[in-house]
Amino acid sequence: LANIPDSVIDELAAYHIDAVWMMGVWTRSKAVRDSALNYMHEYKPVLPDLTEADVIGSAYAIGAYEVDPAAGGRDGLATLRQQLARRGIKLILDYVPNHVATDHPATVNHLELFVHTNAETNARYRGMFYPVKDRHGHTHYIAHGRDPYFPSWIDTAQLNAFHPAMREWTRHTLLDIAEQCDGVRCDMAMLLTNEVFARTWGAHVKERAPEVDFWPSIIPTIRQKHPNFLFMAEVYWNMDFMLQQQGFNYTYDKTLYDRLFEAEVDELRTHLLADIRFLRHTVHFLENHDEPRAASAYGVEKSHALAPLICTVPGAVLLHDGQFEARRVKLPVQINRQPNEPLDLKLHAFYKRVLAEATHPVYTDGEWHLFTPIGAPVLAYGYRLDDEYRLVVVNLHGHDTQATIDLTAWGTHWSATDALSGLRAVTNSGQLTLHVARYTALMLHLTPQAERGKAQRERQATQG
């Protein structure tokens, strides 16, 4: 991390991004790597020439919240953070609140931090717990991390969100992390809420749910010392608004992801009718390390419609490494190398054009408007900020169409130019009719024609 060339950072800055989220900087433990080595057969389809050296263990079973010495340690990370900051880019790191590695030092020294039980209960719930010897040689049984709908993650130890000591440990850990970066992406953040934790572990812990929920007991402490520290939640099960209310700056928008996959325009419109104050705090994505690659799931052609959409609907956008080049292989988080794949440089250039437009202040600061197109199942929305107007029209279907957008809410005389294709259109009625090709998005600059006409008449009168 200490010797990344400035040219690499400059390339990132050229995308006009606000932040880099780096996964896997924290130290992995021996037990986590040993566990991963048992599953080499699952990684080989991704990387046919896989060797043991390629297997490093999960980035989400943390051995210690210390930057891996092999990656440059804390000082190396600080150097990278300075490089990013000079270009106005924030650094986001992972925090995994639900669990740590099975051999994390706290499992020996601080049993109270974990969900644990006795030998009798362990025998009854086989596979849910694992044995640990404390520093006195006594055997205890600690639960593996899990969510209520899936089997346990066998390389993890489940933390007890109801125990005061665990909450204090979380505050202490996050305060140290906040000294090293500008924000955290909190893995499976909803698992720590009183509601979900009680449903998952209530029968296995002695403590009752605290009066104050988990995140409201944590986030304010961090913000006291670091007021601008950013919290982003990976969250599912329609709990995103709840976590926004509990202090998160941004929450995953899995609903939008699912509806994009289904290409149901009416359902997308319904979702985008939500309160703008909610939408502006959501994170949109076409892929991430948990989801299939966009080029594999949707195809490259459809990405020409989806990329402008996720970059311009209200909120933040998460762009995954390899997404611009149409990589198709979904990588396990337990390996440290990716296969060689053909890279789509045309798609990469397209993403750069989209981001150059989508990062204009009108999209972040402008007044949002969702339109109802006439005559075609397309999605249309726009922004206005002072004398800047933008209209985005997206065709998610595999056929060309013609759509009419009623712009009279903004005015009646318009000229329109697509920032991506250069396409031009003019309307004198307030209704803009557009031909939208299959799997295409238009990012239109709108210019009020009435003002142009007035200026032209004034010039003619002066010349006369």
Short mmCIF file of C-alpha atoms in Angstrom, two decimals:
data_model
loop_
_atom_site.label_atom_id
_atom_site.label_comp_id
_atom_site.label_asym_id
_atom_site.label_seq_id
_atom_site.Cartn_x
_atom_site.Cartn_y
_atom_site.Cartn_z
CA LEU A 1 0.00 0.00 0.00
CA ALA A 2 2.95 2.35 0.52
CA ASN A 3 4.30 2.18 -3.03
CA ILE A 4 1.28 2.37 -5.32
CA PRO A 5 2.32 4.59 -8.26
CA ASP A 6 0.69 8.01 -8.51
CA SER A 7 -0.39 7.08 -12.04
CA VAL A 8 -2.69 4.38 -10.60
CA ILE A 9 -4.30 6.86 -8.21
CA ASP A 10 -4.62 9.40 -11.03
CA GLU A 11 -6.45 6.77 -13.09
CA LEU A 12 -8.93 6.26 -10.24
CA ALA A 13 -9.38 10.03 -9.88
CA ALA A 14 -10.18 10.29 -13.59
CA TYR A 15 -13.43 8.41 -12.92
CA HIS A 16 -14.61 11.37 -10.76
CA ILE A 17 -15.23 9.01 -7.83
CA ASP A 18 -15.77 10.21 -4.27
CA ALA A 19 -14.32 7.24 -2.40
CA VAL A 20 -12.44 3.95 -2.74
CA TRP A 21 -13.68 0.99 -0.70
CA MET A 22 -10.80 -1.45 -0.14
CA MET A 23 -11.70 -4.97 0.90
CA GLY A 24 -9.33 -7.32 2.68
CA VAL A 25 -6.78 -5.00 4.28
CA TRP A 26 -7.27 -6.49 7.77
CA THR A 27 -5.12 -9.37 9.01
CA ARG A 28 -6.34 -12.87 8.22
CA SER A 29 -5.64 -15.61 10.73
CA LYS A 30 -4.16 -19.08 10.40
CA ALA A 31 -7.44 -20.85 11.22
CA VAL A 32 -9.28 -18.89 8.54
CA ARG A 33 -6.72 -19.80 5.90
CA ASP A 34 -6.67 -23.44 7.00
CA SER A 35 -10.46 -23.53 6.69
CA ALA A 36 -10.31 -22.06 3.19
CA LEU A 37 -7.74 -24.62 2.07
CA ASN A 38 -10.40 -27.31 2.62
CA TYR A 39 -12.46 -25.76 -0.19
CA MET A 40 -9.86 -25.47 -2.93
CA HIS A 41 -12.04 -27.67 -5.12
CA GLU A 42 -14.69 -24.90 -5.07
CA TYR A 43 -12.21 -22.23 -6.18
CA LYS A 44 -10.62 -24.19 -9.04
CA PRO A 45 -13.48 -23.57 -11.53
CA VAL A 46 -12.75 -19.86 -11.08
CA LEU A 47 -8.97 -20.21 -11.20
CA PRO A 48 -8.01 -23.52 -12.90
CA ASP A 49 -4.28 -23.15 -12.10
CA LEU A 50 -5.02 -22.45 -8.42
CA THR A 51 -2.28 -23.30 -5.91
CA GLU A 52 -2.26 -23.22 -2.12
CA ALA A 53 -0.37 -19.92 -2.30
CA ASP A 54 -3.45 -18.36 -3.93
CA VAL A 55 -5.68 -19.21 -0.94
CA ILE A 56 -5.46 -16.62 1.83
CA GLY A 57 -8.78 -17.06 3.66
CA SER A 58 -11.95 -14.99 3.82
CA ALA A 59 -11.76 -11.22 4.07
CA TYR A 60 -14.83 -11.41 6.31
CA ALA A 61 -13.42 -13.59 9.09
CA ILE A 62 -11.19 -10.99 10.68
CA GLY A 63 -8.14 -12.25 12.59
CA ALA A 64 -7.29 -8.76 13.87
CA TYR A 65 -8.30 -5.22 12.96
CA GLU A 66 -4.71 -4.44 12.05
CA VAL A 67 -3.63 -3.75 8.49
CA ASP A 68 -1.94 -6.87 7.16
CA PRO A 69 1.85 -6.42 7.43
CA ALA A 70 2.23 -8.11 4.03
CA ALA A 71 0.21 -5.23 2.55
CA GLY A 72 2.29 -2.53 4.19
CA GLY A 73 0.71 -2.34 7.63
CA ARG A 74 -0.79 0.75 9.22
CA ASP A 75 1.89 3.08 7.83
CA GLY A 76 1.37 1.79 4.30
CA LEU A 77 -2.35 2.40 4.54
CA ALA A 78 -1.71 5.92 5.82
CA THR A 79 0.48 6.62 2.78
CA LEU A 80 -2.26 5.46 0.42
CA ARG A 81 -4.87 7.50 2.28
CA GLN A 82 -2.76 10.62 1.80
CA GLN A 83 -2.40 9.90 -1.92
CA LEU A 84 -6.18 9.58 -2.24
CA ALA A 85 -6.88 12.65 -0.10
CA ARG A 86 -4.70 14.84 -2.32
CA ARG A 87 -7.11 14.01 -5.13
CA GLY A 88 -10.24 14.52 -3.05
CA ILE A 89 -10.95 10.78 -2.68
CA LYS A 90 -12.03 9.25 0.62
CA LEU A 91 -10.93 5.84 1.87
CA ILE A 92 -13.58 3.33 3.02
CA LEU A 93 -12.67 0.07 4.80
CA ASP A 94 -14.65 -2.93 5.98
CA TYR A 95 -16.05 -3.48 9.43
CA VAL A 96 -17.61 -6.86 10.22
CA PRO A 97 -19.74 -6.29 13.34
CA ASN A 98 -21.34 -9.72 13.59
CA HIS A 99 -18.32 -11.99 14.00
CA VAL A 100 -14.55 -12.44 13.99
CA ALA A 101 -12.26 -15.34 13.07
CA THR A 102 -12.53 -18.52 15.10
CA ASP A 103 -9.00 -17.99 16.45
CA HIS A 104 -9.29 -14.27 17.17
CA PRO A 105 -7.38 -13.58 20.45
CA ALA A 106 -10.59 -12.44 22.15
CA THR A 107 -12.04 -15.96 21.90
CA VAL A 108 -9.46 -17.02 24.50
CA ASN A 109 -9.28 -13.89 26.63
CA HIS A 110 -12.78 -12.41 26.50
CA LEU A 111 -15.40 -15.14 26.30
CA GLU A 112 -18.07 -12.65 27.37
CA LEU A 113 -17.90 -10.99 23.93
CA PHE A 114 -19.28 -14.10 22.24
CA VAL A 115 -22.37 -16.25 22.07
CA HIS A 116 -21.22 -19.35 23.95
CA THR A 117 -22.68 -22.41 25.63
CA ASN A 118 -21.92 -25.65 27.48
CA ALA A 119 -21.13 -29.16 26.25
CA GLU A 120 -24.73 -30.33 26.57
CA THR A 121 -26.13 -27.58 24.34
CA ASN A 122 -23.25 -28.01 21.91
CA ALA A 123 -24.16 -31.70 21.53
CA ARG A 124 -27.78 -30.76 20.84
CA TYR A 125 -26.91 -28.17 18.15
CA ARG A 126 -24.16 -29.93 16.21
CA GLY A 127 -22.25 -27.63 13.86
CA MET A 128 -23.55 -24.44 15.45
CA PHE A 129 -20.75 -24.17 18.05
CA TYR A 130 -17.06 -25.07 18.19
CA PRO A 131 -14.73 -25.78 21.16
CA VAL A 132 -12.25 -23.22 22.47
CA LYS A 133 -9.85 -23.57 25.41
CA ASP A 134 -9.45 -20.48 27.55
CA ARG A 135 -6.13 -19.40 29.06
CA HIS A 136 -6.79 -21.67 32.06
CA GLY A 137 -7.24 -24.73 29.85
CA HIS A 138 -11.01 -24.93 30.30
CA THR A 139 -13.12 -25.83 27.24
CA HIS A 140 -15.97 -23.58 26.15
CA TYR A 141 -18.21 -23.69 23.09
CA ILE A 142 -18.52 -20.55 20.96
CA ALA A 143 -21.14 -20.14 18.25
CA HIS A 144 -20.17 -19.73 14.63
CA GLY A 145 -21.43 -16.53 13.02
CA ARG A 146 -24.63 -16.82 11.02
CA ASP A 147 -27.77 -15.10 9.86
CA PRO A 148 -31.16 -16.63 10.67
CA TYR A 149 -31.77 -18.00 7.16
CA PHE A 150 -28.53 -19.83 6.33
CA PRO A 151 -26.11 -22.31 7.90
CA SER A 152 -23.25 -21.04 10.02
CA TRP A 153 -20.06 -19.54 8.58
CA ILE A 154 -17.63 -22.12 9.95
CA ASP A 155 -14.55 -19.85 9.94
CA THR A 156 -16.19 -17.29 12.25
CA ALA A 157 -17.04 -16.74 15.94
CA GLN A 158 -20.37 -15.07 16.73
CA LEU A 159 -20.27 -11.87 18.81
CA ASN A 160 -22.97 -11.20 21.40
CA ALA A 161 -24.66 -7.93 20.43
CA PHE A 162 -26.62 -7.84 23.70
CA HIS A 163 -23.58 -7.88 26.00
CA PRO A 164 -22.36 -4.44 27.20
CA ALA A 165 -18.72 -5.52 26.94
CA MET A 166 -19.16 -6.44 23.28
CA ARG A 167 -20.67 -3.04 22.51
CA GLU A 168 -17.80 -1.30 24.28
CA TRP A 169 -15.31 -3.46 22.34
CA THR A 170 -17.06 -2.41 19.11
CA ARG A 171 -16.81 1.28 20.00
CA HIS A 172 -13.13 0.92 20.83
CA THR A 173 -12.41 -0.95 17.58
CA LEU A 174 -14.30 1.52 15.42
CA LEU A 175 -12.62 4.51 17.05
CA ASP A 176 -9.26 3.01 16.08
CA ILE A 177 -10.46 2.28 12.54
CA ALA A 178 -11.76 5.86 12.25
CA GLU A 179 -8.21 7.09 12.80
CA GLN A 180 -7.14 5.21 9.65
CA CYS A 181 -9.88 5.91 7.11
CA ASP A 182 -12.89 8.09 6.26
CA GLY A 183 -15.65 5.53 6.68
CA VAL A 184 -16.65 1.90 6.95
CA ARG A 185 -18.82 -0.44 4.98
CA CYS A 186 -20.51 -2.54 7.69
CA ASP A 187 -20.98 -6.13 6.64
CA MET A 188 -24.50 -7.56 7.20
CA ALA A 189 -25.30 -4.62 9.46
CA MET A 190 -28.90 -5.67 10.18
CA LEU A 191 -27.76 -8.82 12.03
CA LEU A 192 -26.84 -6.70 15.07
CA THR A 193 -30.21 -5.01 15.49
CA ASN A 194 -32.15 -6.07 18.57
CA GLU A 195 -34.90 -7.52 16.40
CA VAL A 196 -32.72 -9.78 14.24
CA PHE A 197 -30.22 -10.73 16.94
CA ALA A 198 -33.03 -11.80 19.30
CA ARG A 199 -34.58 -13.92 16.55
CA THR A 200 -31.24 -15.56 15.76
CA TRP A 201 -29.62 -15.93 19.19
CA GLY A 202 -32.18 -15.01 21.84
CA ALA A 203 -32.44 -18.62 23.03
CA HIS A 204 -28.66 -18.88 23.47
CA VAL A 205 -27.76 -15.70 25.39
CA LYS A 206 -28.60 -14.74 28.97
CA GLU A 207 -28.79 -11.00 28.29
CA ARG A 208 -32.04 -9.36 27.28
CA ALA A 209 -32.21 -6.89 24.43
CA PRO A 210 -30.80 -3.54 25.63
CA GLU A 211 -33.15 -0.58 25.67
CA VAL A 212 -31.05 1.20 23.03
CA ASP A 213 -30.58 -0.70 19.78
CA PHE A 214 -27.09 -1.69 18.67
CA TRP A 215 -26.21 0.96 16.09
CA PRO A 216 -27.66 3.96 17.97
CA SER A 217 -25.45 2.86 20.87
CA ILE A 218 -22.36 2.79 18.64
CA ILE A 219 -22.49 5.42 15.87
CA PRO A 220 -22.89 8.56 18.03
CA THR A 221 -19.72 7.69 19.97
CA ILE A 222 -17.69 7.54 16.76
CA ARG A 223 -19.26 10.72 15.41
CA GLN A 224 -18.43 12.61 18.58
CA LYS A 225 -14.74 12.32 17.75
CA HIS A 226 -15.05 12.02 13.95
CA PRO A 227 -18.13 14.05 12.90
CA ASN A 228 -17.76 13.33 9.17
CA PHE A 229 -17.01 9.62 9.47
CA LEU A 230 -19.17 7.73 6.99
CA PHE A 231 -21.19 4.61 7.81
CA MET A 232 -22.47 2.46 4.93
CA ALA A 233 -24.62 -0.58 5.68
CA GLU A 234 -24.86 -3.80 3.76
CA VAL A 235 -28.49 -4.52 4.61
CA TYR A 236 -31.29 -6.72 3.29
CA TRP A 237 -34.85 -7.77 4.20
CA ASN A 238 -36.25 -4.23 3.66
CA MET A 239 -34.47 -2.96 6.77
CA ASP A 240 -32.62 -0.18 4.92
CA PHE A 241 -34.84 2.68 6.08
CA MET A 242 -34.58 1.46 9.67
CA LEU A 243 -30.78 1.56 9.54
CA GLN A 244 -30.82 5.02 7.98
CA GLN A 245 -32.90 6.12 10.95
CA GLN A 246 -30.31 4.52 13.26
CA GLY A 247 -27.49 6.66 11.89
CA PHE A 248 -26.17 5.15 8.65
CA ASN A 249 -25.26 7.59 5.88
CA TYR A 250 -25.96 5.00 3.19
CA THR A 251 -27.71 1.65 2.96
CA TYR A 252 -27.63 -1.00 0.23
CA ASP A 253 -30.59 -0.80 -2.15
CA LYS A 254 -31.15 -4.49 -2.81
CA THR A 255 -34.73 -3.77 -3.92
CA LEU A 256 -33.50 -1.73 -6.88
CA TYR A 257 -30.98 -4.45 -7.75
CA ASP A 258 -33.69 -7.13 -7.80
CA ARG A 259 -36.06 -5.01 -9.88
CA LEU A 260 -33.35 -4.17 -12.38
CA PHE A 261 -32.70 -7.89 -12.75
CA GLU A 262 -36.38 -8.46 -13.43
CA ALA A 263 -36.58 -5.37 -15.72
CA GLU A 264 -40.06 -4.50 -14.43
CA VAL A 265 -40.35 -0.81 -15.24
CA ASP A 266 -43.59 -0.28 -13.30
CA GLU A 267 -42.04 -1.79 -10.17
CA LEU A 268 -38.92 0.32 -10.65
CA ARG A 269 -41.08 3.45 -10.89
CA THR A 270 -42.94 2.46 -7.74
CA HIS A 271 -39.64 2.02 -5.90
CA LEU A 272 -38.41 5.41 -7.12
CA LEU A 273 -41.57 7.08 -5.84
CA ALA A 274 -40.14 6.70 -2.33
CA ASP A 275 -39.30 9.79 -0.31
CA ILE A 276 -36.32 11.54 -1.88
CA ARG A 277 -34.74 11.85 1.58
CA PHE A 278 -34.64 8.06 1.71
CA LEU A 279 -33.46 7.57 -1.87
CA ARG A 280 -30.53 9.95 -1.50
CA HIS A 281 -29.11 7.72 1.24
CA THR A 282 -29.29 4.45 -0.72
CA VAL A 283 -26.43 2.68 -2.56
CA HIS A 284 -27.10 1.25 -6.01
CA PHE A 285 -25.08 -1.47 -7.72
CA LEU A 286 -25.12 -3.89 -10.63
CA GLU A 287 -22.60 -6.22 -9.05
CA ASN A 288 -20.43 -6.64 -5.97
CA HIS A 289 -18.36 -9.42 -4.45
CA ASP A 290 -21.54 -11.24 -3.32
CA GLU A 291 -23.48 -10.96 -6.60
CA PRO A 292 -22.85 -12.33 -10.11
CA ARG A 293 -20.81 -10.14 -12.43
CA ALA A 294 -23.00 -7.71 -14.38
CA ALA A 295 -21.57 -8.81 -17.74
CA SER A 296 -22.53 -12.38 -16.84
CA ALA A 297 -25.92 -11.64 -15.29
CA TYR A 298 -27.17 -9.00 -17.73
CA GLY A 299 -24.81 -9.07 -20.70
CA VAL A 300 -22.65 -6.24 -22.01
CA GLU A 301 -25.35 -4.82 -24.28
CA LYS A 302 -27.80 -4.30 -21.42
CA SER A 303 -25.07 -2.63 -19.38
CA HIS A 304 -25.40 0.35 -21.75
CA ALA A 305 -28.84 0.97 -20.24
CA LEU A 306 -28.12 -0.07 -16.66
CA ALA A 307 -24.88 1.82 -16.08
CA PRO A 308 -26.34 5.30 -16.70
CA LEU A 309 -29.36 4.37 -14.56
CA ILE A 310 -27.50 3.31 -11.42
CA CYS A 311 -25.15 6.29 -11.78
CA THR A 312 -27.95 8.85 -11.93
CA VAL A 313 -30.87 7.71 -9.74
CA PRO A 314 -30.81 9.54 -6.38
CA GLY A 315 -28.25 8.14 -3.96
CA ALA A 316 -24.74 6.71 -4.18
CA VAL A 317 -23.43 4.16 -6.64
CA LEU A 318 -21.07 1.27 -5.96
CA LEU A 319 -18.87 0.36 -8.94
CA HIS A 320 -17.04 -2.93 -8.58
CA ASP A 321 -13.48 -3.62 -9.70
CA GLY A 322 -13.65 -5.25 -13.14
CA GLN A 323 -17.20 -4.05 -13.86
CA PHE A 324 -16.02 -1.42 -16.37
CA GLU A 325 -14.10 -4.03 -18.39
CA ALA A 326 -16.94 -6.62 -18.41
CA ARG A 327 -15.19 -9.23 -16.30
CA ARG A 328 -17.48 -12.24 -15.94
CA VAL A 329 -15.86 -14.45 -13.29
CA LYS A 330 -17.20 -13.96 -9.76
CA LEU A 331 -14.24 -14.23 -7.42
CA PRO A 332 -14.30 -16.04 -4.06
CA VAL A 333 -13.17 -13.73 -1.25
CA GLN A 334 -10.77 -16.45 -0.05
CA ILE A 335 -8.27 -16.15 -2.94
CA ASN A 336 -5.75 -13.47 -3.87
CA ARG A 337 -5.53 -13.80 -7.65
CA GLN A 338 -7.97 -13.49 -10.52
CA PRO A 339 -7.95 -15.30 -13.87
CA ASN A 340 -6.98 -13.64 -17.11
CA GLU A 341 -10.11 -12.59 -18.99
CA PRO A 342 -10.67 -10.68 -22.23
CA LEU A 343 -11.32 -7.03 -21.32
CA ASP A 344 -13.97 -4.95 -23.07
CA LEU A 345 -12.27 -1.60 -23.66
CA LYS A 346 -15.34 -0.17 -25.42
CA LEU A 347 -17.46 -0.74 -22.31
CA HIS A 348 -14.69 0.81 -20.21
CA ALA A 349 -14.77 3.95 -22.40
CA PHE A 350 -18.56 4.01 -22.13
CA TYR A 351 -18.42 3.95 -18.32
CA LYS A 352 -15.97 6.86 -18.37
CA ARG A 353 -18.37 8.92 -20.50
CA VAL A 354 -21.27 8.05 -18.19
CA LEU A 355 -19.33 9.06 -15.07
CA ALA A 356 -18.09 12.29 -16.64
CA GLU A 357 -21.74 13.28 -17.08
CA ALA A 358 -23.24 11.69 -13.95
CA THR A 359 -20.89 13.50 -11.58
CA HIS A 360 -22.17 16.95 -12.60
CA PRO A 361 -23.61 18.76 -9.54
CA VAL A 362 -27.09 18.83 -11.08
CA TYR A 363 -27.42 15.09 -10.33
CA THR A 364 -26.41 15.40 -6.68
CA ASP A 365 -27.79 18.83 -5.78
CA GLY A 366 -30.64 19.29 -8.22
CA GLU A 367 -34.38 18.87 -7.69
CA TRP A 368 -35.45 15.35 -8.66
CA HIS A 369 -38.49 14.65 -10.84
CA LEU A 370 -39.87 11.25 -11.91
CA PHE A 371 -41.75 11.44 -15.21
CA THR A 372 -44.50 9.20 -16.58
CA PRO A 373 -43.61 8.40 -20.22
CA ILE A 374 -46.41 8.15 -22.76
CA GLY A 375 -46.64 5.19 -25.10
CA ALA A 376 -43.64 3.08 -24.05
CA PRO A 377 -42.43 1.07 -21.04
CA VAL A 378 -39.32 3.18 -20.43
CA LEU A 379 -38.06 4.81 -17.25
CA ALA A 380 -37.70 8.60 -17.33
CA TYR A 381 -36.55 11.01 -14.65
CA GLY A 382 -34.67 14.26 -14.41
CA TYR A 383 -33.02 16.95 -12.35
CA ARG A 384 -32.96 20.72 -12.43
CA LEU A 385 -30.54 23.06 -10.70
CA ASP A 386 -30.74 26.77 -11.48
CA ASP A 387 -30.55 26.89 -15.29
CA GLU A 388 -29.27 23.31 -15.66
CA TYR A 389 -31.73 20.59 -16.68
CA ARG A 390 -31.09 16.88 -17.21
CA LEU A 391 -33.42 14.15 -18.46
CA VAL A 392 -32.51 10.44 -18.30
CA VAL A 393 -34.54 7.97 -20.38
CA VAL A 394 -33.81 4.25 -20.03
CA ASN A 395 -35.02 1.38 -22.21
CA LEU A 396 -34.41 -1.90 -20.35
CA HIS A 397 -36.05 -4.07 -23.00
CA GLY A 398 -34.69 -5.90 -26.03
CA HIS A 399 -36.58 -3.89 -28.65
CA ASP A 400 -36.49 -0.32 -29.91
CA THR A 401 -39.28 1.96 -28.81
CA GLN A 402 -40.63 5.48 -29.13
CA ALA A 403 -41.46 7.37 -25.97
CA THR A 404 -43.02 10.75 -25.31
CA ILE A 405 -42.02 12.65 -22.16
CA ASP A 406 -44.27 15.46 -20.96
CA LEU A 407 -41.91 18.23 -19.80
CA THR A 408 -44.55 20.90 -19.17
CA ALA A 409 -43.82 20.71 -15.43
CA TRP A 410 -40.54 22.43 -16.35
CA GLY A 411 -41.58 24.38 -19.47
CA THR A 412 -42.85 24.04 -23.02
CA HIS A 413 -40.03 24.87 -25.45
CA TRP A 414 -36.92 22.71 -25.27
CA SER A 415 -33.89 21.55 -27.18
CA ALA A 416 -32.28 18.31 -26.03
CA THR A 417 -28.80 16.86 -26.62
CA ASP A 418 -27.74 13.39 -25.49
CA ALA A 419 -24.41 13.51 -23.63
CA LEU A 420 -23.60 9.95 -24.74
CA SER A 421 -24.52 9.89 -28.43
CA GLY A 422 -24.88 13.54 -29.47
CA LEU A 423 -28.51 12.90 -30.48
CA ARG A 424 -30.50 16.19 -30.75
CA ALA A 425 -34.21 16.86 -30.46
CA VAL A 426 -36.45 19.93 -30.21
CA THR A 427 -39.96 20.43 -28.90
CA ASN A 428 -42.27 23.44 -28.97
CA SER A 429 -45.16 21.79 -27.11
CA GLY A 430 -43.57 20.56 -23.90
CA GLN A 431 -43.88 16.95 -25.08
CA LEU A 432 -40.54 15.49 -26.17
CA THR A 433 -40.81 12.43 -28.41
CA LEU A 434 -37.71 10.24 -28.58
CA HIS A 435 -36.62 7.09 -30.35
CA VAL A 436 -34.90 4.91 -27.73
CA ALA A 437 -32.96 1.91 -29.02
CA ARG A 438 -32.99 -1.44 -27.21
CA TYR A 439 -30.94 -1.59 -24.02
CA THR A 440 -30.07 2.09 -24.25
CA ALA A 441 -30.11 5.10 -21.95
CA LEU A 442 -30.21 8.73 -23.02
CA MET A 443 -28.60 11.34 -20.75
CA LEU A 444 -30.12 14.49 -22.15
CA HIS A 445 -29.08 18.09 -21.56
CA LEU A 446 -32.23 20.19 -21.82
CA THR A 447 -32.06 23.85 -22.80
CA PRO A 448 -35.17 26.08 -22.50
CA GLN A 449 -35.90 27.35 -26.01
CA ALA A 450 -38.13 30.20 -24.82
CA GLU A 451 -35.16 31.99 -23.27
CA ARG A 452 -33.14 31.53 -26.44
CA GLY A 453 -35.96 32.96 -28.52
CA LYS A 454 -36.25 35.98 -26.24
CA ALA A 455 -32.52 36.67 -26.48
CA GLN A 456 -32.63 36.33 -30.28
CA ARG A 457 -35.53 38.82 -30.54
CA GLU A 458 -33.62 41.31 -28.36
CA ARG A 459 -30.55 41.04 -30.60
CA GLN A 460 -32.65 41.55 -33.73
CA ALA A 461 -34.33 44.62 -32.21
CA THR A 462 -30.93 46.11 -31.31
CA GLN A 463 -29.57 45.45 -34.81
CA GLY A 464 -32.72 46.94 -36.35
#
